[in-house]
Amino acid sequence: MQEFSKFPTKTGRRSLSRSISQSSTDSYSSAASYTDSSDDEVSPREKQQTNSKGSSNFCVKNIKQAEFGRREIEIAEQDMSALISLRKRAQGEKPLAGAKIVGCTHITAQTAVLIETLCALGAQCRWSACNIYSTQNEVAAALAEAGVAVFAWKGESEDDFWWCIDRCVNVEGWQANMILDDGGDLTHWVYKKYPNIFKKIRGIVEESVTGVHRLYQLSKAGKLCVPAMNVNDSVTKQKFDNLYCCRESILDGLKRTTDVMFGGKQVVVCGYGEVGKGCCAALKALGAIVYVTEIDPICALQACMDGFRVVKLSEVIRQVDVVITCTGNKNVVTREHLDRMKNSCIVCNMGHSNTEIDVTSLRTPELTWERVRSQVDHVIWPDGKRVVLLAEGRLLNLSCSTVPTFVLSITATTQALALIELYNAPEGRYKQDVYLLPKKMDEYVASLHLPSFDAHLTELTDDQAKYLGLNKNGPFKPNYYRY
Ligand SMILES: NC(=O)c1ccc[n+]([C@@H]2O[C@H](COP(=O)([O-])OP(=O)(O)OC[C@H]3O[C@@H](n4cnc5c(N)ncnc54)[C@H](O)[C@@H]3O)[C@@H](O)[C@H]2O)c1
C-alpha cells in the first residue's frame, strides 16, 4: 500500500497505452460524443435510471443515449475483427466462465467491444473509467443497456472518479476475481480499501506504463500478492501501438490544431524509439525535412540509416518549424530552447508525460499566454515572438486527434488473452510477480489480425524448423521480433 501511495495517482500523471491510457485528468477529446458533460446539470449520482430490462445496476450520464452508443460500438467492431473472431472462436468454450472482472479503462466504443467480448466468453464485468474526461457517454449507456455494470461519465469530479471505482469493487454478493486496469488506480484502490479481495483475485492485467511501473515497485517490495500481466511491454503493444498508432496519429493531431503544411518544413523529433520512428516516417512521407535527436547510439544509427539527420537540439532549435518530443524523458525541451525558437515554432509532445517540454518554465510574468483554439496556446515573448504550444505539452495524439481502432484491437485482444491466460493458468504457473504475455500469445494476437489484410502465413516446415533450431509450434525466438 505504501509503495502505491508513493506514486502519483489520479492527478498529474498519464498512463499511456494506446491504447489509449493517460492521466485520468488529462483531457481526451478524441472520442466522438453526442453529448458533453454540460448537457444537464444533475450529477448521474443523483439520478434514478433503469435500463429496458428494469436493472439499475449502473451509473451513466443518460441511459436514453444507448442507441447512439450501440451504433458507435458497431462501427468500432468493423475494424476490430480479430477481437470479434476471438469472441466467435472461444464462445463455445467460454474460457472466462466464472470470471468476475472488475475493470478500469477508458470507456470508448473500442473498449466496449473488449468488454462485450469478455462477457461473451463467460465473464461478468463491472467497469469504471480510468480517465475523468475520456468516457463516451452514449457508449457507457449502451453497455448499461446491455447489462454491464458500468459506472462512468464524461466530466467526473475527483470524488466521482473514486466513487465509481468503489461501486465496481464494493458490491454485496459479488466479489471480483480478476482485475483489468489501465493506470493502476483501481489496483491501488483495492490495495488500500479492500486488501482482502486479493485472496480471491487470480490476477491483474495492466496496460499502461505507469500502472506497470507501480506493479514492479510493489513486486520489488515483496508486496504484490497476486500474479500480474504487463501488457504495456508486450510485443504486440510496443511494436504496433507505439509505432504504427503514432505514425497514423501525429499528423492528425498537428493538422487539427494548426492547419500547417508539412512539405518543406523543418521538423525536429526528439527520441528515435518506437514513437519517434512512427512520427519521423509520417513527417518524411509528407515531404518535411526531419532532424532527430537521440542519446542512444543504436537508435541514432538507425535514424541515420533511415535517412534522417541526427543532430543536437541546440544546433537546430533556431531554424526548425516544429519540435516534437517522444523520449519518455523529462526536460528535453528546456526554457533555453524555447527562448531560442523562431516565431511561430510549433512545440508538442508525443511521449508519456507532460514533463518532456518544460511548460512550467513558461508560466512566468513576462510571457503572455493566449488560448487560440481548444488545445492550442500561443505563448508570447515581450518582443512579440510567439511559440505555438499544443495540448499544454501533454500527449498530442490523445488530446487532439483520434487513435486508430485497428491498433486498439491489437491491444484489446492482447488484454483479453492475458485475462484468459491468468484466469485459466494451473496453480503454480504464475507466482506473485509481474509477467509478460507468453510469446506464443503475442504471435496468436498478430495472426488473428492477419486476415484483415487477407494475408497468408507461410508454414514453417519440419526441416526449416530444425535448420533454424526452432520449435515448430513456437514460440519463435524473441529476436525474431526485433528489427
Ligand atoms: N503518443 C502515443 O500514443 C504513445 C504511444 C505509445 C507510447 N508513448 C510514449 O512515448 C514515449 C516513447 O515511447 P517509445 O516506445 O518510443 O520508447 P523508446 O524507449 O523506444 O524510445 C525513447 C527514445 O528516446 C531516447 N531518449 C531518451 N532521452 C532522450 C533525450 N533527452 N534526448 C533525445 N532522445 C532521448 C531514448 O534513447 C529512446 O531511443 C514513452 O513515454 C511512451 O510511454 C506514446
Short mmCIF file of C-alpha atoms and ligand atoms in Angstrom, two decimals:
data_model
loop_
_atom_site.label_atom_id
_atom_site.label_comp_id
_atom_site.label_asym_id
_atom_site.label_seq_id
_atom_site.Cartn_x
_atom_site.Cartn_y
_atom_site.Cartn_z
CA MET A 1 0.00 0.00 0.00
CA GLN A 2 2.80 2.33 0.90
CA GLU A 3 4.61 1.56 -2.31
CA PHE A 4 1.49 2.53 -4.18
CA SER A 5 0.95 5.73 -2.30
CA LYS A 6 4.45 6.88 -3.21
CA PHE A 7 3.33 7.22 -6.79
CA PRO A 8 1.11 9.93 -8.11
CA THR A 9 -2.29 8.55 -8.72
CA LYS A 10 -5.06 10.26 -10.49
CA THR A 11 -3.84 13.79 -10.72
CA GLY A 12 -1.00 14.97 -12.85
CA ARG A 13 0.24 11.84 -14.46
CA ARG A 14 -0.57 9.96 -17.52
CA SER A 15 -0.57 6.29 -18.07
CA LEU A 16 -0.05 5.52 -21.64
CA SER A 17 -1.20 2.91 -23.72
CA ARG A 18 -2.93 3.20 -26.56
CA SER A 19 -4.27 2.25 -26.30
CA ILE A 20 -5.22 4.92 -25.04
CA SER A 21 -4.30 5.43 -21.47
CA GLN A 22 -3.39 8.70 -19.88
CA SER A 23 -3.73 10.58 -16.67
CA SER A 24 -7.26 10.46 -15.51
CA THR A 25 -7.29 14.23 -15.53
CA ASP A 26 -5.70 14.77 -18.90
CA SER A 27 -8.14 15.92 -21.46
CA TYR A 28 -9.06 13.41 -24.07
CA SER A 29 -11.01 14.86 -26.89
CA SER A 30 -10.71 12.14 -29.46
CA ALA A 31 -13.82 10.25 -28.50
CA ALA A 32 -16.80 11.29 -30.54
CA SER A 33 -19.59 12.21 -28.21
CA TYR A 34 -23.20 13.03 -28.77
CA THR A 35 -23.38 14.98 -25.59
CA ASP A 36 -20.89 16.61 -23.38
CA SER A 37 -20.89 16.83 -19.65
CA SER A 38 -22.75 20.12 -19.67
CA ASP A 39 -25.95 18.79 -21.26
CA ASP A 40 -27.62 18.79 -17.90
CA GLU A 41 -26.52 19.84 -14.50
CA VAL A 42 -27.77 16.89 -12.45
CA SER A 43 -24.98 14.56 -11.44
CA PRO A 44 -25.55 10.99 -12.63
CA ARG A 45 -25.11 10.00 -8.99
CA GLU A 46 -28.35 11.82 -8.18
CA LYS A 47 -30.36 10.25 -10.97
CA GLN A 48 -32.57 7.19 -10.74
CA GLN A 49 -32.15 5.33 -14.04
CA THR A 50 -33.12 1.87 -15.19
CA ASN A 51 -32.41 0.07 -18.43
CA SER A 52 -35.13 -1.50 -20.55
CA LYS A 53 -34.88 -4.72 -18.52
CA GLY A 54 -35.51 -2.84 -15.28
CA SER A 55 -31.94 -3.05 -13.99
CA SER A 56 -30.41 -0.06 -12.25
CA ASN A 57 -27.04 -1.70 -11.67
CA PHE A 58 -25.07 1.11 -13.36
CA CYS A 59 -24.47 4.83 -13.24
CA VAL A 60 -24.11 6.66 -16.54
CA LYS A 61 -24.92 10.10 -17.83
CA ASN A 62 -28.10 9.21 -19.66
CA ILE A 63 -29.33 5.70 -20.37
CA LYS A 64 -31.52 7.08 -23.17
CA GLN A 65 -28.38 7.56 -25.31
CA ALA A 66 -27.88 3.79 -25.51
CA GLU A 67 -29.00 3.52 -29.13
CA PHE A 68 -26.39 6.05 -30.31
CA GLY A 69 -23.77 4.23 -28.28
CA ARG A 70 -24.72 0.93 -29.87
CA ARG A 71 -24.07 2.45 -33.30
CA GLU A 72 -20.63 3.65 -32.16
CA ILE A 73 -19.83 0.16 -30.88
CA GLU A 74 -20.96 -1.39 -34.17
CA ILE A 75 -18.70 0.99 -36.10
CA ALA A 76 -15.75 0.06 -33.88
CA GLU A 77 -16.50 -3.64 -34.37
CA GLN A 78 -15.91 -3.23 -38.10
CA ASP A 79 -12.21 -2.60 -37.52
CA MET A 80 -11.84 -4.97 -34.57
CA SER A 81 -12.45 -8.17 -36.44
CA ALA A 82 -9.72 -10.05 -34.56
CA LEU A 83 -11.45 -9.45 -31.27
CA ILE A 84 -14.74 -10.49 -32.83
CA SER A 85 -13.11 -13.62 -34.22
CA LEU A 86 -11.66 -14.40 -30.77
CA ARG A 87 -15.20 -13.94 -29.47
CA LYS A 88 -16.54 -16.41 -32.02
CA ARG A 89 -13.72 -18.96 -31.62
CA ALA A 90 -13.88 -19.07 -27.85
CA GLN A 91 -17.61 -18.56 -27.38
CA GLY A 92 -18.32 -22.30 -27.22
CA GLU A 93 -15.61 -22.97 -24.67
CA LYS A 94 -16.37 -19.92 -22.53
CA PRO A 95 -12.79 -19.66 -21.20
CA LEU A 96 -13.86 -16.90 -18.83
CA ALA A 97 -16.86 -18.72 -17.34
CA GLY A 98 -16.93 -17.83 -13.67
CA ALA A 99 -14.56 -14.90 -14.12
CA LYS A 100 -15.69 -11.78 -12.30
CA ILE A 101 -13.71 -8.99 -13.84
CA VAL A 102 -13.50 -5.55 -12.38
CA GLY A 103 -12.15 -3.14 -14.96
CA CYS A 104 -10.95 0.44 -15.08
CA THR A 105 -10.11 1.66 -18.57
CA HIS A 106 -11.14 4.40 -20.95
CA ILE A 107 -14.77 3.77 -21.79
CA THR A 108 -14.96 4.21 -25.52
CA ALA A 109 -16.53 2.27 -28.36
CA GLN A 110 -13.35 0.23 -28.71
CA THR A 111 -13.15 -0.78 -25.05
CA ALA A 112 -16.87 -1.58 -25.21
CA VAL A 113 -16.02 -4.17 -27.87
CA LEU A 114 -13.45 -5.63 -25.46
CA ILE A 115 -15.88 -5.64 -22.52
CA GLU A 116 -18.60 -7.29 -24.58
CA THR A 117 -16.09 -9.87 -25.81
CA LEU A 118 -15.17 -10.72 -22.22
CA CYS A 119 -18.88 -11.11 -21.40
CA ALA A 120 -19.38 -13.33 -24.46
CA LEU A 121 -16.53 -15.51 -23.22
CA GLY A 122 -18.37 -16.05 -19.95
CA ALA A 123 -17.16 -13.24 -17.68
CA GLN A 124 -19.22 -10.96 -15.51
CA CYS A 125 -17.88 -7.42 -15.70
CA ARG A 126 -18.09 -4.29 -13.59
CA TRP A 127 -16.44 -1.28 -15.13
CA SER A 128 -15.34 2.26 -14.33
CA ALA A 129 -13.36 4.85 -16.29
CA CYS A 130 -9.63 5.39 -15.82
CA ASN A 131 -9.91 8.97 -17.04
CA ILE A 132 -12.44 11.57 -15.98
CA TYR A 133 -12.73 13.06 -19.48
CA SER A 134 -12.50 10.13 -21.85
CA THR A 135 -15.83 8.36 -21.37
CA GLN A 136 -18.12 8.33 -24.37
CA ASN A 137 -21.41 8.80 -22.54
CA GLU A 138 -23.52 7.10 -25.18
CA VAL A 139 -21.20 4.09 -25.20
CA ALA A 140 -21.42 3.80 -21.42
CA ALA A 141 -25.22 3.95 -21.83
CA ALA A 142 -25.15 1.18 -24.45
CA LEU A 143 -23.09 -1.03 -22.14
CA ALA A 144 -25.50 -0.37 -19.28
CA GLU A 145 -28.43 -1.16 -21.55
CA ALA A 146 -26.73 -4.46 -22.48
CA GLY A 147 -26.50 -5.34 -18.79
CA VAL A 148 -22.89 -4.40 -17.97
CA ALA A 149 -22.49 -2.76 -14.56
CA VAL A 150 -20.77 0.39 -15.77
CA PHE A 151 -20.12 3.41 -13.57
CA ALA A 152 -18.69 6.24 -15.66
CA TRP A 153 -19.48 9.50 -17.36
CA LYS A 154 -17.56 12.24 -19.08
CA GLY A 155 -16.52 15.04 -16.72
CA GLU A 156 -16.49 13.15 -13.43
CA SER A 157 -15.16 15.01 -10.42
CA GLU A 158 -12.26 13.54 -8.47
CA ASP A 159 -14.74 12.32 -5.89
CA ASP A 160 -16.94 10.76 -8.59
CA PHE A 161 -13.89 9.02 -10.03
CA TRP A 162 -13.18 7.13 -6.81
CA TRP A 163 -16.89 6.64 -6.10
CA CYS A 164 -17.28 4.88 -9.48
CA ILE A 165 -14.30 2.63 -8.78
CA ASP A 166 -15.71 1.85 -5.37
CA ARG A 167 -19.11 0.97 -6.82
CA CYS A 168 -17.39 -1.58 -9.03
CA VAL A 169 -15.39 -3.18 -6.25
CA ASN A 170 -17.55 -2.90 -3.17
CA VAL A 171 -20.66 -4.92 -4.03
CA GLU A 172 -22.73 -7.12 -1.81
CA GLY A 173 -22.86 -10.69 -3.05
CA TRP A 174 -20.28 -10.18 -5.81
CA GLN A 175 -16.55 -10.38 -5.48
CA ALA A 176 -14.10 -9.79 -8.28
CA ASN A 177 -11.57 -12.49 -9.10
CA MET A 178 -9.74 -10.65 -11.92
CA ILE A 179 -8.60 -7.04 -12.37
CA LEU A 180 -8.12 -5.27 -15.70
CA ASP A 181 -6.50 -1.93 -15.02
CA ASP A 182 -5.16 0.97 -17.04
CA GLY A 183 -3.02 3.25 -14.90
CA GLY A 184 -3.10 1.36 -11.61
CA ASP A 185 -5.76 3.42 -9.84
CA LEU A 186 -8.19 0.51 -9.48
CA THR A 187 -5.45 -1.79 -8.20
CA HIS A 188 -4.38 0.95 -5.82
CA TRP A 189 -7.94 1.34 -4.53
CA VAL A 190 -8.32 -2.38 -3.88
CA TYR A 191 -4.95 -2.50 -2.08
CA LYS A 192 -5.89 0.49 0.02
CA LYS A 193 -9.50 -0.22 0.84
CA TYR A 194 -10.22 -3.89 0.33
CA PRO A 195 -6.97 -5.87 0.61
CA ASN A 196 -8.97 -8.99 1.50
CA ILE A 197 -10.31 -9.11 -2.03
CA PHE A 198 -6.85 -10.19 -3.16
CA LYS A 199 -7.47 -13.57 -1.53
CA LYS A 200 -9.84 -14.32 -4.40
CA ILE A 201 -8.07 -12.43 -7.21
CA ARG A 202 -6.37 -14.73 -9.71
CA GLY A 203 -4.51 -11.97 -11.46
CA ILE A 204 -4.14 -8.37 -12.57
CA VAL A 205 -3.79 -7.33 -16.18
CA GLU A 206 -2.27 -3.86 -16.51
CA GLU A 207 -1.95 -1.95 -19.71
CA SER A 208 -0.15 1.31 -19.02
CA VAL A 209 3.43 2.38 -18.43
CA THR A 210 2.51 3.97 -15.12
CA GLY A 211 0.42 1.07 -13.84
CA VAL A 212 3.14 -1.41 -14.75
CA HIS A 213 5.74 0.72 -13.02
CA ARG A 214 3.62 0.71 -9.87
CA LEU A 215 3.27 -3.07 -10.08
CA TYR A 216 7.03 -3.57 -10.41
CA GLN A 217 7.57 -1.37 -7.36
CA LEU A 218 5.10 -3.47 -5.40
CA SER A 219 6.76 -6.65 -6.56
CA LYS A 220 10.21 -5.34 -5.64
CA ALA A 221 8.94 -4.51 -2.18
CA GLY A 222 7.53 -8.04 -1.88
CA LYS A 223 4.02 -6.64 -1.59
CA LEU A 224 2.46 -7.93 -4.77
CA CYS A 225 0.15 -10.68 -3.63
CA VAL A 226 -1.17 -11.97 -6.98
CA PRO A 227 0.31 -12.57 -10.44
CA ALA A 228 0.16 -9.62 -12.79
CA MET A 229 0.45 -9.45 -16.56
CA ASN A 230 2.30 -6.48 -18.06
CA VAL A 231 0.52 -5.79 -21.34
CA ASN A 232 2.34 -2.50 -21.85
CA ASP A 233 5.63 -4.18 -22.68
CA SER A 234 4.22 -6.96 -24.80
CA VAL A 235 5.49 -7.05 -28.34
CA THR A 236 2.01 -6.55 -29.71
CA LYS A 237 1.72 -3.26 -27.85
CA GLN A 238 5.20 -1.84 -28.33
CA LYS A 239 5.54 -2.67 -31.99
CA PHE A 240 2.02 -1.73 -33.02
CA ASP A 241 0.55 0.78 -30.62
CA ASN A 242 3.70 2.85 -30.13
CA LEU A 243 4.97 2.71 -33.70
CA TYR A 244 2.01 2.49 -36.03
CA CYS A 245 -0.50 4.32 -33.89
CA CYS A 246 1.84 7.29 -33.63
CA ARG A 247 2.69 7.10 -37.32
CA GLU A 248 -1.01 7.49 -38.06
CA SER A 249 -2.00 9.98 -35.41
CA ILE A 250 0.85 12.51 -35.27
CA LEU A 251 -0.24 14.27 -38.46
CA ASP A 252 -3.88 14.16 -37.45
CA GLY A 253 -3.09 15.91 -34.17
CA LEU A 254 -0.88 18.53 -35.83
CA LYS A 255 -3.30 19.23 -38.67
CA ARG A 256 -6.38 19.55 -36.50
CA THR A 257 -4.69 22.02 -34.22
CA THR A 258 -2.58 24.10 -36.61
CA ASP A 259 -3.59 23.51 -40.29
CA VAL A 260 0.11 23.58 -41.03
CA MET A 261 1.52 22.32 -44.34
CA PHE A 262 4.44 19.96 -43.80
CA GLY A 263 6.03 19.82 -47.25
CA GLY A 264 9.42 21.54 -46.93
CA LYS A 265 9.01 22.36 -43.24
CA GLN A 266 11.88 21.63 -40.87
CA VAL A 267 10.90 19.36 -38.02
CA VAL A 268 12.98 18.02 -35.16
CA VAL A 269 11.87 14.81 -33.46
CA CYS A 270 13.45 14.14 -30.06
CA GLY A 271 13.87 10.40 -29.48
CA TYR A 272 14.03 7.71 -32.14
CA GLY A 273 12.36 4.86 -30.26
CA GLU A 274 9.10 3.29 -31.47
CA VAL A 275 7.10 6.51 -31.16
CA GLY A 276 9.84 8.65 -32.72
CA LYS A 277 10.21 6.20 -35.62
CA GLY A 278 6.48 6.41 -36.30
CA CYS A 279 6.44 10.22 -36.18
CA CYS A 280 9.52 10.57 -38.40
CA ALA A 281 8.14 8.17 -41.01
CA ALA A 282 4.85 10.10 -41.26
CA LEU A 283 6.53 13.50 -41.48
CA LYS A 284 9.09 12.34 -44.04
CA ALA A 285 6.29 10.95 -46.21
CA LEU A 286 4.74 14.41 -46.35
CA GLY A 287 7.99 15.97 -47.51
CA ALA A 288 9.12 17.51 -44.25
CA ILE A 289 12.86 17.86 -43.58
CA VAL A 290 13.24 15.77 -40.44
CA TYR A 291 16.02 16.02 -37.85
CA VAL A 292 16.38 13.56 -34.99
CA THR A 293 17.97 13.92 -31.57
CA GLU A 294 18.98 10.79 -29.65
CA ILE A 295 21.02 9.79 -26.62
CA ASP A 296 21.27 6.11 -27.60
CA PRO A 297 23.88 5.41 -30.29
CA ILE A 298 21.95 2.42 -31.66
CA CYS A 299 18.78 4.41 -32.20
CA ALA A 300 20.84 7.31 -33.53
CA LEU A 301 22.45 4.98 -36.07
CA GLN A 302 19.04 3.62 -37.03
CA ALA A 303 17.88 7.19 -37.65
CA CYS A 304 20.91 7.78 -39.91
CA MET A 305 20.23 4.57 -41.83
CA ASP A 306 16.63 5.66 -42.29
CA GLY A 307 17.86 8.89 -43.86
CA PHE A 308 17.40 11.37 -41.03
CA ARG A 309 19.96 13.94 -39.89
CA VAL A 310 20.93 13.23 -36.28
CA VAL A 311 21.67 16.49 -34.52
CA LYS A 312 21.79 18.14 -31.11
CA LEU A 313 18.64 20.07 -30.34
CA SER A 314 20.64 23.23 -29.69
CA GLU A 315 22.09 23.05 -33.25
CA VAL A 316 18.74 23.26 -35.00
CA ILE A 317 16.47 24.92 -32.48
CA ARG A 318 16.70 28.37 -34.13
CA GLN A 319 15.69 27.15 -37.56
CA VAL A 320 13.02 24.47 -37.07
CA ASP A 321 9.30 24.99 -37.63
CA VAL A 322 8.13 22.13 -35.43
CA VAL A 323 9.58 20.41 -32.33
CA ILE A 324 8.16 17.02 -31.27
CA THR A 325 9.26 15.14 -28.16
CA CYS A 326 8.97 11.34 -27.97
CA THR A 327 11.54 10.30 -25.38
CA GLY A 328 9.62 9.37 -22.24
CA ASN A 329 12.24 11.54 -20.53
CA LYS A 330 11.86 14.88 -18.80
CA ASN A 331 13.01 18.43 -19.59
CA VAL A 332 14.06 17.51 -23.10
CA VAL A 333 12.90 20.91 -24.33
CA THR A 334 14.02 23.49 -21.80
CA ARG A 335 13.19 27.16 -21.35
CA GLU A 336 16.50 27.97 -23.03
CA HIS A 337 15.42 26.06 -26.13
CA LEU A 338 12.02 27.75 -26.05
CA ASP A 339 13.68 31.17 -25.80
CA ARG A 340 15.73 30.45 -28.91
CA MET A 341 12.91 29.12 -31.11
CA LYS A 342 11.83 31.20 -34.07
CA ASN A 343 8.49 32.94 -34.31
CA SER A 344 5.52 30.55 -34.81
CA CYS A 345 7.50 27.44 -34.00
CA ILE A 346 5.08 24.64 -33.06
CA VAL A 347 6.00 22.62 -29.96
CA CYS A 348 4.31 19.41 -28.96
CA ASN A 349 4.82 16.14 -27.12
CA MET A 350 4.06 12.53 -28.07
CA GLY A 351 5.72 10.92 -25.05
CA HIS A 352 4.39 9.57 -21.82
CA SER A 353 4.21 12.51 -19.50
CA ASN A 354 3.72 16.24 -19.76
CA THR A 355 7.23 16.91 -18.49
CA GLU A 356 9.20 16.44 -21.74
CA ILE A 357 8.64 20.10 -22.54
CA ASP A 358 9.35 22.33 -19.58
CA VAL A 359 5.95 24.01 -19.73
CA THR A 360 6.17 25.21 -16.14
CA SER A 361 9.08 27.45 -17.11
CA LEU A 362 6.74 29.28 -19.49
CA ARG A 363 4.41 30.34 -16.70
CA THR A 364 6.34 33.49 -15.89
CA PRO A 365 5.07 37.08 -15.80
CA GLU A 366 6.99 38.31 -18.85
CA LEU A 367 5.30 35.75 -21.13
CA THR A 368 1.69 36.10 -22.23
CA TRP A 369 -0.47 33.06 -22.88
CA GLU A 370 -3.22 33.35 -25.44
CA ARG A 371 -5.63 30.42 -25.96
CA VAL A 372 -6.31 30.48 -29.71
CA ARG A 373 -8.18 27.20 -30.09
CA SER A 374 -9.03 24.27 -27.92
CA GLN A 375 -5.67 22.67 -27.02
CA VAL A 376 -3.67 25.43 -28.76
CA ASP A 377 -1.89 28.19 -26.84
CA HIS A 378 0.25 30.97 -28.19
CA VAL A 379 2.97 31.81 -25.72
CA ILE A 380 4.10 35.35 -26.50
CA TRP A 381 7.53 36.79 -25.65
CA PRO A 382 7.97 40.52 -24.85
CA ASP A 383 9.39 41.16 -28.36
CA GLY A 384 6.23 39.69 -29.94
CA LYS A 385 7.66 36.25 -30.77
CA ARG A 386 5.07 33.51 -30.47
CA VAL A 387 5.56 29.82 -29.78
CA VAL A 388 2.60 27.58 -30.59
CA LEU A 389 2.21 25.11 -27.72
CA LEU A 390 -0.12 22.17 -28.31
CA ALA A 391 -2.12 20.42 -25.60
CA GLU A 392 -0.06 22.22 -22.94
CA GLY A 393 2.72 19.72 -23.53
CA ARG A 394 0.52 16.68 -22.95
CA LEU A 395 0.25 13.84 -25.42
CA LEU A 396 -0.72 15.39 -28.70
CA ASN A 397 -2.49 12.45 -30.25
CA LEU A 398 -4.51 11.53 -27.19
CA SER A 399 -5.51 15.13 -26.61
CA CYS A 400 -6.09 16.37 -30.14
CA SER A 401 -6.80 13.52 -32.54
CA THR A 402 -8.32 10.10 -32.77
CA VAL A 403 -6.49 6.85 -32.30
CA PRO A 404 -6.93 4.14 -34.94
CA THR A 405 -9.41 1.44 -33.93
CA PHE A 406 -7.36 -1.32 -35.55
CA VAL A 407 -4.41 -0.68 -33.24
CA LEU A 408 -6.73 -0.64 -30.25
CA SER A 409 -8.00 -4.00 -31.43
CA ILE A 410 -4.47 -5.42 -31.18
CA THR A 411 -4.04 -4.12 -27.64
CA ALA A 412 -7.55 -5.18 -26.60
CA THR A 413 -7.02 -8.70 -27.98
CA THR A 414 -3.77 -8.88 -26.01
CA GLN A 415 -5.63 -7.83 -22.87
CA ALA A 416 -8.34 -10.44 -23.45
CA LEU A 417 -5.75 -13.19 -23.91
CA ALA A 418 -3.85 -12.07 -20.83
CA LEU A 419 -7.06 -12.35 -18.80
CA ILE A 420 -7.82 -15.80 -20.25
CA GLU A 421 -4.26 -16.96 -19.53
CA LEU A 422 -4.16 -15.73 -15.94
CA TYR A 423 -7.67 -16.96 -15.20
CA ASN A 424 -7.06 -20.45 -16.55
CA ALA A 425 -3.41 -20.94 -15.58
CA PRO A 426 -2.83 -24.04 -13.46
CA GLU A 427 -1.74 -23.43 -9.90
CA GLY A 428 1.93 -22.55 -9.75
CA ARG A 429 2.40 -21.38 -13.34
CA TYR A 430 2.44 -17.77 -12.20
CA LYS A 431 3.75 -16.58 -8.87
CA GLN A 432 3.21 -13.25 -7.16
CA ASP A 433 5.17 -11.38 -9.77
CA VAL A 434 4.83 -9.30 -12.94
CA TYR A 435 4.89 -11.28 -16.19
CA LEU A 436 4.96 -10.57 -19.88
CA LEU A 437 2.43 -12.37 -22.02
CA PRO A 438 3.98 -15.58 -23.36
CA LYS A 439 5.48 -15.01 -26.81
CA LYS A 440 3.21 -17.64 -28.29
CA MET A 441 0.26 -15.48 -27.40
CA ASP A 442 1.75 -12.39 -28.98
CA GLU A 443 2.06 -14.46 -32.13
CA TYR A 444 -1.53 -15.55 -31.78
CA VAL A 445 -2.72 -11.95 -31.42
CA ALA A 446 -0.81 -11.00 -34.56
CA SER A 447 -2.14 -13.97 -36.51
CA LEU A 448 -5.72 -13.13 -35.53
CA HIS A 449 -5.24 -9.73 -37.19
CA LEU A 450 -3.69 -11.01 -40.40
CA PRO A 451 -6.99 -11.96 -42.10
CA SER A 452 -7.89 -8.26 -42.14
CA PHE A 453 -5.20 -7.96 -44.79
CA ASP A 454 -6.08 -11.21 -46.50
CA ALA A 455 -2.56 -12.29 -45.65
CA HIS A 456 -1.44 -15.89 -45.69
CA LEU A 457 1.18 -17.04 -43.26
CA THR A 458 3.80 -19.41 -44.63
CA GLU A 459 4.07 -22.54 -42.59
CA LEU A 460 7.46 -23.43 -41.18
CA THR A 461 8.38 -26.92 -42.36
CA ASP A 462 9.90 -29.50 -40.01
CA ASP A 463 13.15 -29.26 -41.95
CA GLN A 464 13.29 -25.49 -41.72
CA ALA A 465 12.43 -25.56 -38.03
CA LYS A 466 15.32 -27.97 -37.45
CA TYR A 467 17.66 -25.81 -39.53
CA LEU A 468 16.75 -22.69 -37.55
CA GLY A 469 16.76 -24.55 -34.26
CA LEU A 470 13.13 -23.61 -33.57
CA ASN A 471 10.27 -25.46 -32.04
CA LYS A 472 7.80 -25.70 -34.89
CA ASN A 473 4.91 -24.90 -32.61
CA GLY A 474 6.68 -21.83 -31.38
CA PRO A 475 7.02 -19.51 -29.75
CA PHE A 476 9.65 -18.21 -32.12
CA LYS A 477 12.79 -16.71 -30.67
CA PRO A 478 12.26 -13.30 -29.11
CA ASN A 479 14.76 -11.77 -31.51
CA TYR A 480 12.52 -12.65 -34.41
CA TYR A 481 10.53 -9.65 -33.32
CA ARG A 482 13.42 -7.26 -33.50
CA TYR A 483 14.50 -5.29 -36.47
N1 LIG B 1 1.54 9.11 -28.08
C1 LIG B 1 1.24 7.84 -28.00
O1 LIG B 1 0.20 7.39 -28.47
C2 LIG B 1 2.21 6.90 -27.39
C3 LIG B 1 2.11 5.53 -27.65
C4 LIG B 1 3.00 4.68 -27.04
C5 LIG B 1 3.96 5.18 -26.18
N2 LIG B 1 4.05 6.51 -25.93
C6 LIG B 1 5.06 7.11 -25.03
O2 LIG B 1 6.08 7.69 -25.82
C7 LIG B 1 7.33 7.61 -25.13
C8 LIG B 1 8.35 6.93 -26.02
O3 LIG B 1 7.92 5.60 -26.25
P1 LIG B 1 8.80 4.62 -27.14
O4 LIG B 1 8.07 3.33 -27.23
O5 LIG B 1 9.23 5.31 -28.38
O6 LIG B 1 10.06 4.45 -26.15
P2 LIG B 1 11.53 4.05 -26.55
O7 LIG B 1 12.23 3.75 -25.28
O8 LIG B 1 11.50 3.03 -27.63
O9 LIG B 1 12.14 5.39 -27.19
C9 LIG B 1 12.51 6.54 -26.49
C10 LIG B 1 13.80 7.05 -27.11
O10 LIG B 1 14.10 8.34 -26.61
C11 LIG B 1 15.51 8.41 -26.43
N3 LIG B 1 15.79 9.48 -25.47
C12 LIG B 1 15.67 9.47 -24.11
N4 LIG B 1 16.01 10.66 -23.60
C13 LIG B 1 16.35 11.44 -24.65
C14 LIG B 1 16.77 12.79 -24.77
N5 LIG B 1 16.95 13.57 -23.69
N6 LIG B 1 17.00 13.29 -26.00
C15 LIG B 1 16.85 12.51 -27.11
N7 LIG B 1 16.45 11.22 -27.05
C16 LIG B 1 16.20 10.70 -25.84
C17 LIG B 1 15.88 7.03 -25.96
O11 LIG B 1 17.25 6.76 -26.20
C18 LIG B 1 14.97 6.14 -26.81
O12 LIG B 1 15.59 5.73 -28.01
C19 LIG B 1 7.06 6.85 -23.85
O13 LIG B 1 6.89 7.79 -22.83
C20 LIG B 1 5.76 6.13 -24.13
O14 LIG B 1 5.04 5.91 -22.95
C21 LIG B 1 3.20 7.39 -26.53
#
